[in-house]
Amino acid sequence: FSPAGDTLYASFNEVIRSYKMPGFTEQTKGFIHDREVFRMAVSPDGRWLAALCRLWNNPRAQLSIWDLKTGLLHQRWDGLTAGYSGRLSFSRDSRLLGVGLEDSLRVIAPETGEDTTVIYTPAHLAMALSPDGQFVASSDGARLNIHRLADRTLVKASDEHLREIVDLAYSPDGRFIASASSDMSVILWDAITFWKLASIHDPDNEVSAVRFTPDSRRMLVAELETMLHVWEIPEHFQSQ
């Protein structure tokens, strides 16, 4: 969706189509690629549409950034090692785009196409850029890594999860990080101190995704069995 919620973007093989909401009215122009789109993200200001694409049975990926104001292709990179996953995450001010790849984590300025930061750590399974663009969280299997982008320093490495981390999210206010793992747990972290605050474990269902509500007071946890749980963050965590 666009930030205003009035446009839905959906990928169909090599084409991203846009629909005006409500009513699903298809727009005349699609965003056409020369390979299948498998990951996309819209910037918070509604200016940029980023898409990761790949050819069938080819782990090398292509990153495209479209200008939604003009509908034109703005930047493109080829030969990225995204494997069959890859992640995209914009900073809150839309000035930075985090790209999680098999062998590295890249931070790109969409406007100029400049690679502002490259950190050589696996980040294709899960990756999230902090709202202020100062930190990036990524997973290396079951390990959570948090890097400070200014100097590429690893400021936190945790093996709290028992199996691979499948999703990461920062709260919109930048105070919390959530990590979801195939060990059927979600951990809530303090994004300032990097301390573990709480964990949720469901022995019957595997977690597939985690997000925060816009007010950062609740955490949405999706499970593979199509269940969605809403977990309210305790008040004493919010007031710290």
PDB file of C-alpha atoms in Angstrom:
ATOM      1  CA  PHE A   1       0.000   0.000   0.000  1.00  0.00           C
ATOM      2  CA  SER A   2       0.931   3.641  -0.401  1.00  0.00           C
ATOM      3  CA  PRO A   3       1.465   5.489   2.921  1.00  0.00           C
ATOM      4  CA  ALA A   4      -1.943   7.165   2.555  1.00  0.00           C
ATOM      5  CA  GLY A   5      -3.587   3.797   1.940  1.00  0.00           C
ATOM      6  CA  ASP A   6      -5.210   4.989  -1.293  1.00  0.00           C
ATOM      7  CA  THR A   7      -3.100   2.882  -3.678  1.00  0.00           C
ATOM      8  CA  LEU A   8      -2.390  -0.845  -3.635  1.00  0.00           C
ATOM      9  CA  TYR A   9       0.726  -2.183  -5.385  1.00  0.00           C
ATOM     10  CA  ALA A  10       0.760  -5.859  -6.391  1.00  0.00           C
ATOM     11  CA  SER A  11       3.304  -7.859  -8.379  1.00  0.00           C
ATOM     12  CA  PHE A  12       2.310 -10.244 -11.162  1.00  0.00           C
ATOM     13  CA  ASN A  13       5.433 -12.002 -12.453  1.00  0.00           C
ATOM     14  CA  GLU A  14       7.489  -9.206 -14.088  1.00  0.00           C
ATOM     15  CA  VAL A  15       4.953  -6.397 -13.623  1.00  0.00           C
ATOM     16  CA  ILE A  16       3.944  -4.350 -10.570  1.00  0.00           C
ATOM     17  CA  ARG A  17       0.413  -3.029 -11.015  1.00  0.00           C
ATOM     18  CA  SER A  18      -1.221  -0.247  -9.032  1.00  0.00           C
ATOM     19  CA  TYR A  19      -4.863  -0.010  -7.995  1.00  0.00           C
ATOM     20  CA  LYS A  20      -6.758   2.958  -6.620  1.00  0.00           C
ATOM     21  CA  MET A  21      -8.564   2.215  -3.377  1.00  0.00           C
ATOM     22  CA  PRO A  22     -11.319   1.655  -2.548  1.00  0.00           C
ATOM     23  CA  GLY A  23     -12.663  -0.218  -5.533  1.00  0.00           C
ATOM     24  CA  PHE A  24      -9.453  -1.769  -6.916  1.00  0.00           C
ATOM     25  CA  THR A  25      -9.472   0.495  -9.979  1.00  0.00           C
ATOM     26  CA  GLU A  26      -6.409  -0.492 -12.018  1.00  0.00           C
ATOM     27  CA  GLN A  27      -4.171   2.344 -13.145  1.00  0.00           C
ATOM     28  CA  THR A  28      -3.119   2.461 -16.771  1.00  0.00           C
ATOM     29  CA  LYS A  29       0.634   2.297 -16.178  1.00  0.00           C
ATOM     30  CA  GLY A  30       2.409  -0.728 -14.748  1.00  0.00           C
ATOM     31  CA  PHE A  31       6.012  -0.930 -13.571  1.00  0.00           C
ATOM     32  CA  ILE A  32       7.569  -3.415 -15.991  1.00  0.00           C
ATOM     33  CA  HIS A  33      10.723  -5.449 -15.249  1.00  0.00           C
ATOM     34  CA  ASP A  34      12.579  -8.021 -17.327  1.00  0.00           C
ATOM     35  CA  ARG A  35      12.420 -10.660 -14.571  1.00  0.00           C
ATOM     36  CA  GLU A  36      10.084 -11.803 -11.820  1.00  0.00           C
ATOM     37  CA  VAL A  37       9.458  -9.457  -8.886  1.00  0.00           C
ATOM     38  CA  PHE A  38       9.811 -11.233  -5.520  1.00  0.00           C
ATOM     39  CA  ARG A  39      10.120  -8.348  -3.044  1.00  0.00           C
ATOM     40  CA  MET A  40       8.953  -4.720  -3.069  1.00  0.00           C
ATOM     41  CA  ALA A  41       8.567  -1.753  -0.720  1.00  0.00           C
ATOM     42  CA  VAL A  42       7.087   1.745  -0.904  1.00  0.00           C
ATOM     43  CA  SER A  43       8.892   4.602   0.861  1.00  0.00           C
ATOM     44  CA  PRO A  44       7.061   6.299   3.768  1.00  0.00           C
ATOM     45  CA  ASP A  45       6.793   9.572   1.846  1.00  0.00           C
ATOM     46  CA  GLY A  46       5.218   7.795  -1.142  1.00  0.00           C
ATOM     47  CA  ARG A  47       7.989   8.895  -3.513  1.00  0.00           C
ATOM     48  CA  TRP A  48       9.837   5.627  -4.211  1.00  0.00           C
ATOM     49  CA  LEU A  49       8.904   2.076  -5.146  1.00  0.00           C
ATOM     50  CA  ALA A  50      11.755  -0.420  -4.703  1.00  0.00           C
ATOM     51  CA  ALA A  51      11.644  -3.906  -6.225  1.00  0.00           C
ATOM     52  CA  LEU A  52      13.941  -6.930  -6.089  1.00  0.00           C
ATOM     53  CA  CYS A  53      13.670  -9.167  -9.152  1.00  0.00           C
ATOM     54  CA  ARG A  54      15.264 -12.390 -10.374  1.00  0.00           C
ATOM     55  CA  LEU A  55      15.255 -14.846 -13.245  1.00  0.00           C
ATOM     56  CA  TRP A  56      13.990 -18.365 -12.637  1.00  0.00           C
ATOM     57  CA  ASN A  57      16.665 -20.635 -11.105  1.00  0.00           C
ATOM     58  CA  ASN A  58      19.142 -17.751 -10.955  1.00  0.00           C
ATOM     59  CA  PRO A  59      20.129 -16.495  -7.473  1.00  0.00           C
ATOM     60  CA  ARG A  60      21.446 -13.208  -8.875  1.00  0.00           C
ATOM     61  CA  ALA A  61      18.947 -10.399  -8.356  1.00  0.00           C
ATOM     62  CA  GLN A  62      18.193  -6.978  -9.774  1.00  0.00           C
ATOM     63  CA  LEU A  63      17.146  -3.964  -7.703  1.00  0.00           C
ATOM     64  CA  SER A  64      14.982  -1.293  -9.304  1.00  0.00           C
ATOM     65  CA  ILE A  65      13.843   1.989  -7.790  1.00  0.00           C
ATOM     66  CA  TRP A  66      10.898   3.734  -9.442  1.00  0.00           C
ATOM     67  CA  ASP A  67       9.910   7.371  -9.023  1.00  0.00           C
ATOM     68  CA  LEU A  68       6.190   7.263  -8.201  1.00  0.00           C
ATOM     69  CA  LYS A  69       5.768  10.954  -9.027  1.00  0.00           C
ATOM     70  CA  THR A  70       6.830  10.474 -12.643  1.00  0.00           C
ATOM     71  CA  GLY A  71       6.233   6.727 -13.035  1.00  0.00           C
ATOM     72  CA  LEU A  72       9.744   6.380 -14.466  1.00  0.00           C
ATOM     73  CA  LEU A  73      12.608   4.078 -13.544  1.00  0.00           C
ATOM     74  CA  HIS A  74      15.036   6.073 -11.388  1.00  0.00           C
ATOM     75  CA  GLN A  75      17.850   3.646 -10.483  1.00  0.00           C
ATOM     76  CA  ARG A  76      18.759   0.019 -11.243  1.00  0.00           C
ATOM     77  CA  TRP A  77      21.433  -2.411 -10.016  1.00  0.00           C
ATOM     78  CA  ASP A  78      22.192  -5.875 -11.438  1.00  0.00           C
ATOM     79  CA  GLY A  79      24.055  -8.924 -10.161  1.00  0.00           C
ATOM     80  CA  LEU A  80      23.060  -8.712  -6.496  1.00  0.00           C
ATOM     81  CA  THR A  81      23.463 -11.875  -4.421  1.00  0.00           C
ATOM     82  CA  ALA A  82      19.950 -11.996  -2.966  1.00  0.00           C
ATOM     83  CA  GLY A  83      19.517 -15.736  -3.432  1.00  0.00           C
ATOM     84  CA  TYR A  84      15.841 -16.628  -3.288  1.00  0.00           C
ATOM     85  CA  SER A  85      14.987 -14.242  -0.507  1.00  0.00           C
ATOM     86  CA  GLY A  86      16.253 -10.689   0.055  1.00  0.00           C
ATOM     87  CA  ARG A  87      14.805  -7.852   2.137  1.00  0.00           C
ATOM     88  CA  LEU A  88      13.955  -4.160   1.631  1.00  0.00           C
ATOM     89  CA  SER A  89      13.449  -1.527   4.342  1.00  0.00           C
ATOM     90  CA  PHE A  90      13.177   2.284   4.073  1.00  0.00           C
ATOM     91  CA  SER A  91      14.126   4.737   6.803  1.00  0.00           C
ATOM     92  CA  ARG A  92      11.260   6.840   8.183  1.00  0.00           C
ATOM     93  CA  ASP A  93      12.393   9.939   6.260  1.00  0.00           C
ATOM     94  CA  SER A  94      12.666   7.900   3.015  1.00  0.00           C
ATOM     95  CA  ARG A  95      16.230   9.093   2.443  1.00  0.00           C
ATOM     96  CA  LEU A  96      17.739   5.607   2.887  1.00  0.00           C
ATOM     97  CA  LEU A  97      16.859   2.133   1.639  1.00  0.00           C
ATOM     98  CA  GLY A  98      18.238  -0.963   3.356  1.00  0.00           C
ATOM     99  CA  VAL A  99      18.785  -3.978   1.083  1.00  0.00           C
ATOM    100  CA  GLY A 100      19.380  -7.359   2.730  1.00  0.00           C
ATOM    101  CA  LEU A 101      21.385  -9.768   0.555  1.00  0.00           C
ATOM    102  CA  GLU A 102      22.956 -13.198   1.005  1.00  0.00           C
ATOM    103  CA  ASP A 103      26.482 -11.861   1.493  1.00  0.00           C
ATOM    104  CA  SER A 104      25.956  -8.266   2.569  1.00  0.00           C
ATOM    105  CA  LEU A 105      23.711  -5.536   3.843  1.00  0.00           C
ATOM    106  CA  ARG A 106      23.646  -2.420   1.689  1.00  0.00           C
ATOM    107  CA  VAL A 107      22.187   0.983   2.489  1.00  0.00           C
ATOM    108  CA  ILE A 108      21.361   3.074  -0.565  1.00  0.00           C
ATOM    109  CA  ALA A 109      20.236   6.668  -1.002  1.00  0.00           C
ATOM    110  CA  PRO A 110      17.318   6.357  -3.481  1.00  0.00           C
ATOM    111  CA  GLU A 111      17.641   9.936  -4.717  1.00  0.00           C
ATOM    112  CA  THR A 112      21.299   9.693  -5.791  1.00  0.00           C
ATOM    113  CA  GLY A 113      21.791   5.922  -6.023  1.00  0.00           C
ATOM    114  CA  GLU A 114      24.805   6.204  -3.733  1.00  0.00           C
ATOM    115  CA  ASP A 115      25.809   3.151  -1.699  1.00  0.00           C
ATOM    116  CA  THR A 116      26.163   4.910   1.652  1.00  0.00           C
ATOM    117  CA  THR A 117      27.068   1.766   3.623  1.00  0.00           C
ATOM    118  CA  VAL A 118      28.035  -1.822   2.834  1.00  0.00           C
ATOM    119  CA  ILE A 119      28.329  -4.320   5.691  1.00  0.00           C
ATOM    120  CA  TYR A 120      29.456  -7.835   4.833  1.00  0.00           C
ATOM    121  CA  THR A 121      27.017  -9.922   6.842  1.00  0.00           C
ATOM    122  CA  PRO A 122      24.148 -12.157   5.661  1.00  0.00           C
ATOM    123  CA  ALA A 123      20.902 -10.186   5.757  1.00  0.00           C
ATOM    124  CA  HIS A 124      18.638 -11.891   3.211  1.00  0.00           C
ATOM    125  CA  LEU A 125      16.448 -13.767   5.716  1.00  0.00           C
ATOM    126  CA  ALA A 126      15.446 -10.769   7.840  1.00  0.00           C
ATOM    127  CA  MET A 127      16.501  -7.114   7.965  1.00  0.00           C
ATOM    128  CA  ALA A 128      15.091  -3.849   9.303  1.00  0.00           C
ATOM    129  CA  LEU A 129      16.404  -0.290   9.169  1.00  0.00           C
ATOM    130  CA  SER A 130      15.807   1.879  12.236  1.00  0.00           C
ATOM    131  CA  PRO A 131      13.363   4.762  11.646  1.00  0.00           C
ATOM    132  CA  ASP A 132      16.152   7.339  12.035  1.00  0.00           C
ATOM    133  CA  GLY A 133      18.458   5.447   9.682  1.00  0.00           C
ATOM    134  CA  GLN A 134      21.235   5.108  12.282  1.00  0.00           C
ATOM    135  CA  PHE A 135      21.054   1.356  12.950  1.00  0.00           C
ATOM    136  CA  VAL A 136      20.214  -1.776  11.041  1.00  0.00           C
ATOM    137  CA  ALA A 137      19.105  -5.118  12.456  1.00  0.00           C
ATOM    138  CA  SER A 138      19.709  -8.308  10.486  1.00  0.00           C
ATOM    139  CA  SER A 139      19.758 -12.054  10.996  1.00  0.00           C
ATOM    140  CA  ASP A 140      22.515 -14.566  10.376  1.00  0.00           C
ATOM    141  CA  GLY A 141      20.577 -17.753  10.913  1.00  0.00           C
ATOM    142  CA  ALA A 142      19.437 -17.719  14.549  1.00  0.00           C
ATOM    143  CA  ARG A 143      21.721 -14.815  15.474  1.00  0.00           C
ATOM    144  CA  LEU A 144      20.460 -11.254  15.711  1.00  0.00           C
ATOM    145  CA  ASN A 145      23.016  -8.650  14.614  1.00  0.00           C
ATOM    146  CA  ILE A 146      22.613  -4.903  15.078  1.00  0.00           C
ATOM    147  CA  HIS A 147      25.071  -2.576  13.351  1.00  0.00           C
ATOM    148  CA  ARG A 148      25.584   1.166  13.728  1.00  0.00           C
ATOM    149  CA  LEU A 149      25.682   2.499  10.180  1.00  0.00           C
ATOM    150  CA  ALA A 150      27.953   5.497  10.813  1.00  0.00           C
ATOM    151  CA  ASP A 151      30.996   3.313  11.478  1.00  0.00           C
ATOM    152  CA  ARG A 152      29.659  -0.179  10.584  1.00  0.00           C
ATOM    153  CA  THR A 153      30.232  -1.292  14.184  1.00  0.00           C
ATOM    154  CA  LEU A 154      28.454  -4.394  15.430  1.00  0.00           C
ATOM    155  CA  VAL A 155      26.806  -3.118  18.617  1.00  0.00           C
ATOM    156  CA  LYS A 156      24.724  -6.191  19.443  1.00  0.00           C
ATOM    157  CA  ALA A 157      24.931  -9.898  18.642  1.00  0.00           C
ATOM    158  CA  SER A 158      22.476 -12.248  20.314  1.00  0.00           C
ATOM    159  CA  ASP A 159      21.855 -15.984  20.130  1.00  0.00           C
ATOM    160  CA  GLU A 160      18.627 -15.904  22.149  1.00  0.00           C
ATOM    161  CA  HIS A 161      16.689 -17.632  19.364  1.00  0.00           C
ATOM    162  CA  LEU A 162      17.173 -21.377  18.839  1.00  0.00           C
ATOM    163  CA  ARG A 163      16.387 -21.417  15.101  1.00  0.00           C
ATOM    164  CA  GLU A 164      16.674 -18.975  12.225  1.00  0.00           C
ATOM    165  CA  ILE A 165      15.142 -15.519  12.508  1.00  0.00           C
ATOM    166  CA  VAL A 166      12.529 -15.074   9.782  1.00  0.00           C
ATOM    167  CA  ASP A 167      11.458 -11.463  10.341  1.00  0.00           C
ATOM    168  CA  LEU A 168      12.567  -8.260  12.077  1.00  0.00           C
ATOM    169  CA  ALA A 169      10.793  -4.979  12.711  1.00  0.00           C
ATOM    170  CA  TYR A 170      11.497  -1.637  14.369  1.00  0.00           C
ATOM    171  CA  SER A 171       8.628   0.173  16.066  1.00  0.00           C
ATOM    172  CA  PRO A 172       7.724   3.464  14.344  1.00  0.00           C
ATOM    173  CA  ASP A 173       8.922   5.469  17.360  1.00  0.00           C
ATOM    174  CA  GLY A 174      12.307   3.689  17.219  1.00  0.00           C
ATOM    175  CA  ARG A 175      12.107   2.390  20.805  1.00  0.00           C
ATOM    176  CA  PHE A 176      11.620  -1.328  20.157  1.00  0.00           C
ATOM    177  CA  ILE A 177      12.838  -4.130  17.905  1.00  0.00           C
ATOM    178  CA  ALA A 178      10.904  -7.355  17.404  1.00  0.00           C
ATOM    179  CA  SER A 179      12.517 -10.554  16.148  1.00  0.00           C
ATOM    180  CA  ALA A 180      10.428 -13.504  14.950  1.00  0.00           C
ATOM    181  CA  SER A 181      11.962 -16.960  14.672  1.00  0.00           C
ATOM    182  CA  SER A 182      11.075 -20.395  13.327  1.00  0.00           C
ATOM    183  CA  ASP A 183      11.625 -21.628  16.899  1.00  0.00           C
ATOM    184  CA  MET A 184       8.011 -20.419  17.379  1.00  0.00           C
ATOM    185  CA  SER A 185       8.977 -17.364  19.405  1.00  0.00           C
ATOM    186  CA  VAL A 186       9.017 -13.569  19.156  1.00  0.00           C
ATOM    187  CA  ILE A 187      11.399 -11.476  21.246  1.00  0.00           C
ATOM    188  CA  LEU A 188      10.854  -7.811  22.071  1.00  0.00           C
ATOM    189  CA  TRP A 189      14.076  -5.795  22.412  1.00  0.00           C
ATOM    190  CA  ASP A 190      14.876  -2.328  23.707  1.00  0.00           C
ATOM    191  CA  ALA A 191      16.243  -0.526  20.637  1.00  0.00           C
ATOM    192  CA  ILE A 192      18.247   1.904  22.795  1.00  0.00           C
ATOM    193  CA  THR A 193      19.979  -0.454  25.245  1.00  0.00           C
ATOM    194  CA  PHE A 194      19.569  -3.594  23.067  1.00  0.00           C
ATOM    195  CA  TRP A 195      18.357  -5.518  26.129  1.00  0.00           C
ATOM    196  CA  LYS A 196      15.821  -8.291  25.826  1.00  0.00           C
ATOM    197  CA  LEU A 197      12.520  -7.079  27.309  1.00  0.00           C
ATOM    198  CA  ALA A 198      10.095  -9.962  26.790  1.00  0.00           C
ATOM    199  CA  SER A 199       9.380 -13.019  24.675  1.00  0.00           C
ATOM    200  CA  ILE A 200       6.304 -14.766  23.334  1.00  0.00           C
ATOM    201  CA  HIS A 201       6.330 -18.484  22.601  1.00  0.00           C
ATOM    202  CA  ASP A 202       3.592 -20.561  20.975  1.00  0.00           C
ATOM    203  CA  PRO A 203       4.545 -24.257  20.882  1.00  0.00           C
ATOM    204  CA  ASP A 204       1.784 -25.081  18.407  1.00  0.00           C
ATOM    205  CA  ASN A 205       2.346 -22.565  15.614  1.00  0.00           C
ATOM    206  CA  GLU A 206       5.348 -21.271  13.706  1.00  0.00           C
ATOM    207  CA  VAL A 207       5.716 -17.489  13.462  1.00  0.00           C
ATOM    208  CA  SER A 208       6.061 -16.036   9.968  1.00  0.00           C
ATOM    209  CA  ALA A 209       6.055 -12.234  10.430  1.00  0.00           C
ATOM    210  CA  VAL A 210       5.977  -9.461  13.024  1.00  0.00           C
ATOM    211  CA  ARG A 211       5.021  -5.769  12.816  1.00  0.00           C
ATOM    212  CA  PHE A 212       4.148  -2.859  15.106  1.00  0.00           C
ATOM    213  CA  THR A 213       1.045  -0.706  15.026  1.00  0.00           C
ATOM    214  CA  PRO A 214       1.598   2.956  14.001  1.00  0.00           C
ATOM    215  CA  ASP A 215       1.431   4.118  17.646  1.00  0.00           C
ATOM    216  CA  SER A 216       4.136   1.572  18.642  1.00  0.00           C
ATOM    217  CA  ARG A 217       1.917   0.275  21.472  1.00  0.00           C
ATOM    218  CA  ARG A 218       1.039  -3.097  19.990  1.00  0.00           C
ATOM    219  CA  MET A 219       2.858  -5.854  18.167  1.00  0.00           C
ATOM    220  CA  LEU A 220       1.204  -7.900  15.409  1.00  0.00           C
ATOM    221  CA  VAL A 221       2.398 -11.494  15.176  1.00  0.00           C
ATOM    222  CA  ALA A 222       1.440 -13.599  12.146  1.00  0.00           C
ATOM    223  CA  GLU A 223       1.625 -17.392  12.181  1.00  0.00           C
ATOM    224  CA  LEU A 224       1.893 -19.825   9.295  1.00  0.00           C
ATOM    225  CA  GLU A 225      -1.528 -21.251  10.105  1.00  0.00           C
ATOM    226  CA  THR A 226      -3.069 -17.892   9.049  1.00  0.00           C
ATOM    227  CA  MET A 227      -3.511 -16.728  12.648  1.00  0.00           C
ATOM    228  CA  LEU A 228      -2.825 -13.109  13.582  1.00  0.00           C
ATOM    229  CA  HIS A 229      -2.202 -12.196  17.220  1.00  0.00           C
ATOM    230  CA  VAL A 230      -2.143  -8.698  18.688  1.00  0.00           C
ATOM    231  CA  TRP A 231       0.157  -8.300  21.703  1.00  0.00           C
ATOM    232  CA  GLU A 232      -0.032  -5.109  23.742  1.00  0.00           C
ATOM    233  CA  ILE A 233       3.357  -3.879  24.878  1.00  0.00           C
ATOM    234  CA  PRO A 234       3.314  -3.507  28.682  1.00  0.00           C
ATOM    235  CA  GLU A 235       3.001   0.058  29.907  1.00  0.00           C
ATOM    236  CA  HIS A 236       6.165  -0.084  31.999  1.00  0.00           C
ATOM    237  CA  PHE A 237       8.210  -0.799  28.837  1.00  0.00           C
ATOM    238  CA  GLN A 238       6.649   2.175  27.058  1.00  0.00           C
ATOM    239  CA  SER A 239       7.355   4.565  29.952  1.00  0.00           C
ATOM    240  CA  GLN A 240      11.028   3.634  30.366  1.00  0.00           C
TER     241      GLN A 240
END
